[in-house]
Short mmCIF file of C-alpha atoms in Angstrom, two decimals:
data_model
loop_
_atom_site.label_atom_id
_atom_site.label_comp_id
_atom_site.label_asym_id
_atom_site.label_seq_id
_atom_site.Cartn_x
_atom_site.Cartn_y
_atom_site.Cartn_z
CA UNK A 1 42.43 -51.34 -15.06
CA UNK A 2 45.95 -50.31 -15.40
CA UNK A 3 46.15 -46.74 -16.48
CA UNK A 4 48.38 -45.88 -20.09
CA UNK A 5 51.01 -43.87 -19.23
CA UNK A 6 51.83 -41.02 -21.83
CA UNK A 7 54.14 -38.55 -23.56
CA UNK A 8 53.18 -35.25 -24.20
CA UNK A 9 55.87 -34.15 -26.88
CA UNK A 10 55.51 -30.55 -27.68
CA UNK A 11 53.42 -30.25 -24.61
CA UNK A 12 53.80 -26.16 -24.37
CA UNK A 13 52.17 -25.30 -27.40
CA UNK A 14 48.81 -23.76 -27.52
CA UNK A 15 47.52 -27.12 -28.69
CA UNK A 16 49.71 -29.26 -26.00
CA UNK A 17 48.81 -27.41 -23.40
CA UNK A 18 44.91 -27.96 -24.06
CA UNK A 19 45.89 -31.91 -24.55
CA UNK A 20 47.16 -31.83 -20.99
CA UNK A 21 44.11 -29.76 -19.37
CA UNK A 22 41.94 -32.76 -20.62
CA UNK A 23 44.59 -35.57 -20.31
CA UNK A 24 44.65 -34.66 -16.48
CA UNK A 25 40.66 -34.87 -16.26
CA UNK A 26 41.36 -38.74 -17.50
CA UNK A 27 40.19 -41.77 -15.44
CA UNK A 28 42.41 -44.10 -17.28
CA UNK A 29 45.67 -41.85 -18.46
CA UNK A 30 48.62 -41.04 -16.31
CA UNK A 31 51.28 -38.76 -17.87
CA UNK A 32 54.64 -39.67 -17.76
CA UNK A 33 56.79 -37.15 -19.69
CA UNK A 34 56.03 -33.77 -20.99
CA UNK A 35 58.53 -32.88 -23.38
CA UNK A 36 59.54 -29.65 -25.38
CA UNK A 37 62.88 -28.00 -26.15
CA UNK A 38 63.23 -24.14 -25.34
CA UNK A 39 61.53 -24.93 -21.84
CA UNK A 40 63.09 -28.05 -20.62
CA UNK A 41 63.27 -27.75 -16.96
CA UNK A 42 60.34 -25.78 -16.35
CA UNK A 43 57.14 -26.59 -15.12
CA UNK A 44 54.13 -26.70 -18.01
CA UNK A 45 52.44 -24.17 -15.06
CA UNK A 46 54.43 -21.63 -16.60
CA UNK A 47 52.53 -21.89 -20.00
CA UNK A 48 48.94 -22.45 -18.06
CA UNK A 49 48.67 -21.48 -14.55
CA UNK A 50 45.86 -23.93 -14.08
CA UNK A 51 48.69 -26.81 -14.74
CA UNK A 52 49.61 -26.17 -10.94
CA UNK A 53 49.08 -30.01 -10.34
CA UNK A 54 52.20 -31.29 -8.34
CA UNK A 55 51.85 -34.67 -10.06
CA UNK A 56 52.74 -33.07 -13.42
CA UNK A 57 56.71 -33.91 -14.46
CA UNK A 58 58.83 -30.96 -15.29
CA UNK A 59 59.62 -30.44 -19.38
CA UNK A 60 62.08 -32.69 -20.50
CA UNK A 61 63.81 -33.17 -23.88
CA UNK A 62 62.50 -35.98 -25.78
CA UNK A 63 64.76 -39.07 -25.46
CA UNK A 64 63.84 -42.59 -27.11
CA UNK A 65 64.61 -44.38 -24.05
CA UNK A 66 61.04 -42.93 -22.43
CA UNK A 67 59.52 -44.81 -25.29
CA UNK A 68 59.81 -48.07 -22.84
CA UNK A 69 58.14 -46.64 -20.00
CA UNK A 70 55.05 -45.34 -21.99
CA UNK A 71 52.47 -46.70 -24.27
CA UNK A 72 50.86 -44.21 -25.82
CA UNK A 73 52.88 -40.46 -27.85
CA UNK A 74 51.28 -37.66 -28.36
CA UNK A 75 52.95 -35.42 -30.89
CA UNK A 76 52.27 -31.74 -31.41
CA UNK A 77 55.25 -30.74 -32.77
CA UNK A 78 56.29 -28.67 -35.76
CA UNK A 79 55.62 -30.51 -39.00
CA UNK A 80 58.47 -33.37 -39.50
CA UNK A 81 59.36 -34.14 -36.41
CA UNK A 82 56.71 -36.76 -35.43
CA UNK A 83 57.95 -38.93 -38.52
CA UNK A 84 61.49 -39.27 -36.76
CA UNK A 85 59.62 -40.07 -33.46
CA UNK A 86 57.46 -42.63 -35.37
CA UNK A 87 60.65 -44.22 -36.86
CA UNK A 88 61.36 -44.99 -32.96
CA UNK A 89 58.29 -46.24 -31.86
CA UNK A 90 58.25 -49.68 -30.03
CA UNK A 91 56.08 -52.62 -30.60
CA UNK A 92 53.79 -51.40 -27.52
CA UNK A 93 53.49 -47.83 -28.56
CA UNK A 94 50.74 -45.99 -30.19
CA UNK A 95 51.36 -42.62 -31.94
CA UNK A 96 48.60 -39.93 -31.94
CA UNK A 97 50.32 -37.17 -33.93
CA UNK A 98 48.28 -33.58 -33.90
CA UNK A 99 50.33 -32.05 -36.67
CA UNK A 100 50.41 -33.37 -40.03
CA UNK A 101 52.60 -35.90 -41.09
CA UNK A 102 50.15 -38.21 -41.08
CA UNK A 103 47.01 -36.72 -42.40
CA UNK A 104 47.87 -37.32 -46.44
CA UNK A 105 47.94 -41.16 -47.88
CA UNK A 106 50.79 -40.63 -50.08
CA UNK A 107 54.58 -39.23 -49.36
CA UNK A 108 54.56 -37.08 -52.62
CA UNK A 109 52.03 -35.23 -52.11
CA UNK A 110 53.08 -34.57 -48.25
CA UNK A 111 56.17 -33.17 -50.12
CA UNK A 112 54.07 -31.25 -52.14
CA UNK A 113 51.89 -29.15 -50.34
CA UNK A 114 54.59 -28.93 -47.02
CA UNK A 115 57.81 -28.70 -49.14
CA UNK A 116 59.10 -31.57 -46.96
CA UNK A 117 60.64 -34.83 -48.14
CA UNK A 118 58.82 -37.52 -45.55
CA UNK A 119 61.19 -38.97 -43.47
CA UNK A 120 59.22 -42.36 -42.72
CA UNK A 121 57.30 -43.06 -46.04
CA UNK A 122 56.96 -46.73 -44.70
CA UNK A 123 54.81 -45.87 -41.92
CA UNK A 124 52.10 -44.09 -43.98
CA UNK A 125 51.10 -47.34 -44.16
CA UNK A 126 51.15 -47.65 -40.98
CA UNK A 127 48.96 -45.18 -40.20
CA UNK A 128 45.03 -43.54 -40.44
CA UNK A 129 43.79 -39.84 -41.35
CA UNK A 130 41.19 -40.58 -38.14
CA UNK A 131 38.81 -37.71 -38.16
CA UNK A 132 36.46 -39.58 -35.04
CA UNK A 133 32.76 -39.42 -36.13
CA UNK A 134 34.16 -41.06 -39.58
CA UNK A 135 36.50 -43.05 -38.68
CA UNK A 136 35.14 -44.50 -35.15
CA UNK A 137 36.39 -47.59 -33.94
CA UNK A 138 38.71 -48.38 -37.08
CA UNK A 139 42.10 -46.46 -35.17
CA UNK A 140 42.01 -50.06 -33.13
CA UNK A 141 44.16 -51.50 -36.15
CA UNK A 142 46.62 -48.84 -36.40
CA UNK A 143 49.59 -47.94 -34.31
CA UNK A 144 49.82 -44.29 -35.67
CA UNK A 145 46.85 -41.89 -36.15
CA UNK A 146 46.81 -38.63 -37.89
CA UNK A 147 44.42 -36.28 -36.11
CA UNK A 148 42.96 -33.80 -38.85
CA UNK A 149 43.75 -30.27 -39.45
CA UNK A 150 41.58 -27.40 -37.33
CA UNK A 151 40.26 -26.02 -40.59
CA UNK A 152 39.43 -29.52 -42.18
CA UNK A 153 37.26 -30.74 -38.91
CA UNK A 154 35.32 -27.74 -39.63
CA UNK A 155 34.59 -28.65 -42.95
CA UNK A 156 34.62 -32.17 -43.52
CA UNK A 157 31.84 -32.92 -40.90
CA UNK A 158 29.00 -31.43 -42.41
CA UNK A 159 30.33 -32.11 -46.18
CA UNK A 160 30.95 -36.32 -46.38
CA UNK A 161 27.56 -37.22 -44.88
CA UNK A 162 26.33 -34.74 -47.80
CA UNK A 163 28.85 -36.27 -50.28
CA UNK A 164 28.43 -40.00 -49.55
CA UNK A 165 24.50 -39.51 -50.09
CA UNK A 166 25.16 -37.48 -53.36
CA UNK A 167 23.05 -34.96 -52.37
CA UNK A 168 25.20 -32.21 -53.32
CA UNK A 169 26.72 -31.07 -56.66
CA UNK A 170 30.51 -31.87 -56.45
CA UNK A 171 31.87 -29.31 -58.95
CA UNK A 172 31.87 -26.09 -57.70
CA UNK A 173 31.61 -26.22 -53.43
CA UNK A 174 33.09 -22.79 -51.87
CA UNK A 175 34.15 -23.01 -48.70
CA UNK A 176 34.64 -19.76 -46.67
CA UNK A 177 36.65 -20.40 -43.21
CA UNK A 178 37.78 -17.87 -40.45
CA UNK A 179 39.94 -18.70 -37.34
CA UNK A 180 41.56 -17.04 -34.35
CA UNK A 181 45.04 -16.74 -34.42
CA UNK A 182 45.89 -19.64 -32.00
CA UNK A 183 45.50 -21.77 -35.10
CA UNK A 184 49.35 -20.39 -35.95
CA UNK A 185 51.45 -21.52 -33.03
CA UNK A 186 52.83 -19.54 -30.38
CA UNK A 187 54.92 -17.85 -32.98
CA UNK A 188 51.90 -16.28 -34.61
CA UNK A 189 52.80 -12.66 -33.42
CA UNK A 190 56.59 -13.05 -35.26
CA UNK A 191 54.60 -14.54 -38.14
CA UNK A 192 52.32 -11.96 -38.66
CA UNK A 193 54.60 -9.00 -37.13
CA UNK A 194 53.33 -6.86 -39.64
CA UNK A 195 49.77 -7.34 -38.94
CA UNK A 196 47.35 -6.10 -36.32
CA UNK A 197 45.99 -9.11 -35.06
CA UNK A 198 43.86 -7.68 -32.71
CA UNK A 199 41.68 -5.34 -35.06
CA UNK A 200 42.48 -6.44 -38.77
CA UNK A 201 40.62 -9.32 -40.73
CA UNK A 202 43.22 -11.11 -43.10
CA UNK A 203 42.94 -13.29 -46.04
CA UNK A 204 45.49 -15.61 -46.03
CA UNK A 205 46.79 -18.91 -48.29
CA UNK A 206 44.31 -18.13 -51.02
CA UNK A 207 43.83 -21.33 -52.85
CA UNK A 208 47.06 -22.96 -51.90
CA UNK A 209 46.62 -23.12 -47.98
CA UNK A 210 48.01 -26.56 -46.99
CA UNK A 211 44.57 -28.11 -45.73
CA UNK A 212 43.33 -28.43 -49.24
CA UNK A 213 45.28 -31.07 -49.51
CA UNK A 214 43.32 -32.98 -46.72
CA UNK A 215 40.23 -31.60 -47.74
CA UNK A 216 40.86 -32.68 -51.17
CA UNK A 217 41.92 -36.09 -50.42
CA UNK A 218 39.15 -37.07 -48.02
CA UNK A 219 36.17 -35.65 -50.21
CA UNK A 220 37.61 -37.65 -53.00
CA UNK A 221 37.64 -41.03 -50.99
CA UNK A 222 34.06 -40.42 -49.63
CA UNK A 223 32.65 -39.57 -53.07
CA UNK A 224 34.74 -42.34 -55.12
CA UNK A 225 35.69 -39.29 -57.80
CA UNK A 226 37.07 -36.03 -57.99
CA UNK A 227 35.73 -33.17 -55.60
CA UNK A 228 36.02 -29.08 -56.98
CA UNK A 229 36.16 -26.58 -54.14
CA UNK A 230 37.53 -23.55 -53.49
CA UNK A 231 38.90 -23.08 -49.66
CA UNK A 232 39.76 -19.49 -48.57
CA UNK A 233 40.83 -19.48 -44.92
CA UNK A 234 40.74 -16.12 -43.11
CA UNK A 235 43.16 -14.26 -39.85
CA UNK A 236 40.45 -12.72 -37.32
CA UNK A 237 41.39 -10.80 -34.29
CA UNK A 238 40.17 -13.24 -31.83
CA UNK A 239 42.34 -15.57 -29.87
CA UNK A 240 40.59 -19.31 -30.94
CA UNK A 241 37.81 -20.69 -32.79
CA UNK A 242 36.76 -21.68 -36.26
CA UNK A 243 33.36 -20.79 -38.63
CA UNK A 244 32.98 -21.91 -41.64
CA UNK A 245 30.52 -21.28 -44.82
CA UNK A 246 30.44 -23.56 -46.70
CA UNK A 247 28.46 -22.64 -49.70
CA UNK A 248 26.78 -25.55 -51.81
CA UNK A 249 24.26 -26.59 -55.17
CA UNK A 250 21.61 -29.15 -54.50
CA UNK A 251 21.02 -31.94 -56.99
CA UNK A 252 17.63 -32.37 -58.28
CA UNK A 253 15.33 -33.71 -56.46
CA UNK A 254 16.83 -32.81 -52.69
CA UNK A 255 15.32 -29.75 -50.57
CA UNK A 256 17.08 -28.13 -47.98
CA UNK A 257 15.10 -30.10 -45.13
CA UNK A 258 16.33 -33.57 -47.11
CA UNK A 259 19.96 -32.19 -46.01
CA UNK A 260 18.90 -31.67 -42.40
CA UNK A 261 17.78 -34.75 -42.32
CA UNK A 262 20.89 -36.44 -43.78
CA UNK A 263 23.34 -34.78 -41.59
CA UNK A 264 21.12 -35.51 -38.04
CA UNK A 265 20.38 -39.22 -39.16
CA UNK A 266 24.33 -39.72 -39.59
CA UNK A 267 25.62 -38.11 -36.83
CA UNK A 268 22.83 -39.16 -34.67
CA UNK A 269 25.09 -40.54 -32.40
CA UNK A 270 27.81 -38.34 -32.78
CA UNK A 271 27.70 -36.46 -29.48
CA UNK A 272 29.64 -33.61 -29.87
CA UNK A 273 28.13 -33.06 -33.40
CA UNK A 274 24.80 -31.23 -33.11
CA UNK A 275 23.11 -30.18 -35.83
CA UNK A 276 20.72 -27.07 -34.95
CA UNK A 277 17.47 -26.04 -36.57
CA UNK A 278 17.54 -24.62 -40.21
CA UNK A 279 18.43 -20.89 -40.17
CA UNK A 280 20.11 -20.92 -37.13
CA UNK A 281 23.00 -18.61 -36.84
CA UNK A 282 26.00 -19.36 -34.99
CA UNK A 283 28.92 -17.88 -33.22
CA UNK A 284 32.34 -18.99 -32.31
CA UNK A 285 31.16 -18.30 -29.06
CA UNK A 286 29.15 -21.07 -28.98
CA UNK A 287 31.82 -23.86 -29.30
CA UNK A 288 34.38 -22.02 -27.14
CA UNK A 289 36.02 -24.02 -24.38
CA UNK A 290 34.36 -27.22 -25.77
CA UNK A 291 34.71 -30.23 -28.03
CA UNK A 292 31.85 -29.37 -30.04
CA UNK A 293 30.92 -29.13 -33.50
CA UNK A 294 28.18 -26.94 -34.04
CA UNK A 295 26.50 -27.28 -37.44
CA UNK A 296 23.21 -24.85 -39.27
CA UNK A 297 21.80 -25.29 -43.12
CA UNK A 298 20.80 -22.08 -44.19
CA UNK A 299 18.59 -20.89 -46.56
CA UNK A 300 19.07 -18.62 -49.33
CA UNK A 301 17.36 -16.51 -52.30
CA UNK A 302 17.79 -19.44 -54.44
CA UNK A 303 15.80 -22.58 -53.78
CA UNK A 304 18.67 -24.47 -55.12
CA UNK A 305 21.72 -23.40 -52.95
CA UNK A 306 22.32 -23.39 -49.34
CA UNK A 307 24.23 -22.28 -47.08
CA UNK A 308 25.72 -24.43 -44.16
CA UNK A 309 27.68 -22.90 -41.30
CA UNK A 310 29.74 -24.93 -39.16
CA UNK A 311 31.61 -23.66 -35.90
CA UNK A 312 34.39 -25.39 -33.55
CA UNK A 313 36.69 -24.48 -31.06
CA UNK A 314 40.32 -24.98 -32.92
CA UNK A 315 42.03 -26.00 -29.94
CA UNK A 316 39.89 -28.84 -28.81
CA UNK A 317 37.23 -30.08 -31.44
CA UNK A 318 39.63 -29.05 -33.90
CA UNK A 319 42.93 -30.50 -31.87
CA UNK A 320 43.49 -31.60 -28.37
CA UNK A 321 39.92 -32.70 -28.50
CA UNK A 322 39.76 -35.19 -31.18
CA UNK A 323 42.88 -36.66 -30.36
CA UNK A 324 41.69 -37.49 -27.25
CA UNK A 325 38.40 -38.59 -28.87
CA UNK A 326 40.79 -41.01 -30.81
CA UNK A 327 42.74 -42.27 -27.81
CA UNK A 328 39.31 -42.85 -26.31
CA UNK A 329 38.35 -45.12 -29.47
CA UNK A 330 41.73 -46.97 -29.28
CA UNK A 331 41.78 -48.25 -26.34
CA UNK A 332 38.00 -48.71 -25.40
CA UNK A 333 37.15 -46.08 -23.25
CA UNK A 334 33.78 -44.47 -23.29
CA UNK A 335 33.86 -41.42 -25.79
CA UNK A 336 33.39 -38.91 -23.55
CA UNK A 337 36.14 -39.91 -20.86
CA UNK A 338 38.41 -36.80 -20.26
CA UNK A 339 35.84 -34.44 -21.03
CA UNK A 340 34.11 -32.33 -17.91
CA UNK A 341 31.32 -30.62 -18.06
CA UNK A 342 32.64 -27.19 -19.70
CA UNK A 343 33.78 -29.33 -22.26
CA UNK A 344 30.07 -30.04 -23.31
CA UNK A 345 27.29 -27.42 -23.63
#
């Protein structure tokens, strides 16, 4: 089988760099450009001394003409600038875009929440919010796919198998999220110059971060009606990961082991999804340097709320992983191509 070659664009990021430490690892994938903009002539070994590889092209700046010597873009660039790529794209290529111009179904609401005009409103259309234990096999029809938020993944893995089997009460879910500070970019320390990163805990985006949009959006679809939630995402002093509690009202008639139930039978064959025993407590730790999503209902004093916690590694699970999860699912490789071992528990 031929292999697909690829583009990397934005390949020195935090998140780009991860895409390439599994891209390499890939039977069927042979990369053809890495591009960025500040770095163009230097080797990606300079972000990641692991990327020593001598097969590994030097950083370019991203020309359209390389668009017909590949077949498949990935795009983890600064919001905007995979719309203008996507206006480019050639009948042969696919667009896997890790930022988010393509995660909301409607331009206005892009412009909303990222104070952005969309650039390429007629390939929304064109394109799927592909979070891969939901979506699955359905990126096959689409020649762009928006890979979720880090924050999102975290959250909307435990919650629509919940939603879908209206086990939950919809009106009043608080969700409770901390990250590392890779989430922000290399530019997080100019950011947050003013904060100690390394010992400080910050609140951040209280009820207007951008990923309620997504949140809000995809809960709505799954539930066919309106979703209320409250999403508080939190700085820690640790370089990646995610947890999230995600704090939730049973409807009658449902008992905490009916949710464990709900979430194992659905994501029974989701194999980087594993849902632990109830009252298991879980670390960021855990999930580091893999594509997992670990997930624990929790007990609490009430017999009628619960407690679920939910942890993933930003960069991967909640990134580099996923989209490769989706490239997998594209083009019919099996779903665990690209990932070695470490990737795994």
């Amino acid at each position: 089988m031929r292999k697909l070659d690829v583009l990397v664009a934005g390949s020195t990021g935090y998140i780009g760099v991860q895409l390439i430490k599994i891209l390499i690892k890939h039977k069927n994938v042979n990369i053809k450009f890495l591009c960025g903009k500040s770095s163009i002539g230097k080797k990606i070994s300079y972000f990641d001394k692991s990327l020593n590889s001598k097969k590994l092209p030097k950083i370019t700046k991203f020309d359209k003409e390389y668009l017909v010597d590949v077949d498949l873009v990935f795009t983890a660039l600064p919001n905007g600038e995979a719309q203008e790529i996507s206006k480019l794209l050639l009948s042969k290529n696919t667009l896997i875009d890790l930022a988010a111009d393509f995660r909301l179904n409607k331009a206005t609401e892009y412009l909303k929440w990222y104070k952005i005009k969309h650039k390429a409103k007629y390939n929304i259309k064109e394109s799927i919010y592909a979070l891969p234990e939901i979506i699955g096999s359905k990126v096959k029809k689409y020649k762009i796919i928006g890979c979720p938020g880090c924050y999102p993944t975290s959250i909307l893995l435990p919650l629509i198998p919940l939603i879908k089997k209206r086990s939950i009460q919809s009106n009043n879910i608080i969700i409770d999220s901390k990250s590392g500070y890779s989430g922000a970019g290399r530019g997080v320390h100019k950011k947050y110059k003013n904060k100690n990163l390394y010992e400080s805990l910050s609140a951040y985006g209280v009820g207007f971060h951008r990923h309620n949009s997504e949140i809000d959006q995809e809960l709505k679809i799954h539930a066919n009606s309106k979703v209320n939630f409250t999403f508080t995402p939190h700085l820690t002093p640790m370089f990646r990961g995610i947890l999230s509690s995600i704090y939730l009202d049973l409807k009658s008639g449902f008992t905490i082991s009916n949710i464990q139930k709900i979430l194992k039978k659905f994501h029974n064959k989701n194999k980087f999804v594993k849902i632990l025993p109830i009252d298991s407590l879980l670390s960021t730790n855990d999930v580091i340097n893999t594509n997992n999503c670990l997930i624990s209902v929790c007990n609490t004093k009430f017999k009628n709320k619960i407690i679920i916690l939910s942890v993933i590694d930003n960069l991967i699970k909640g990134g580099a992983g996923q989209a490769v999860q989706n490239m997998n699912a594209k083009y019919n490789f099996k779903y665990y191509e690209g990932f070695r071992w470490e990737y795994w528990f």
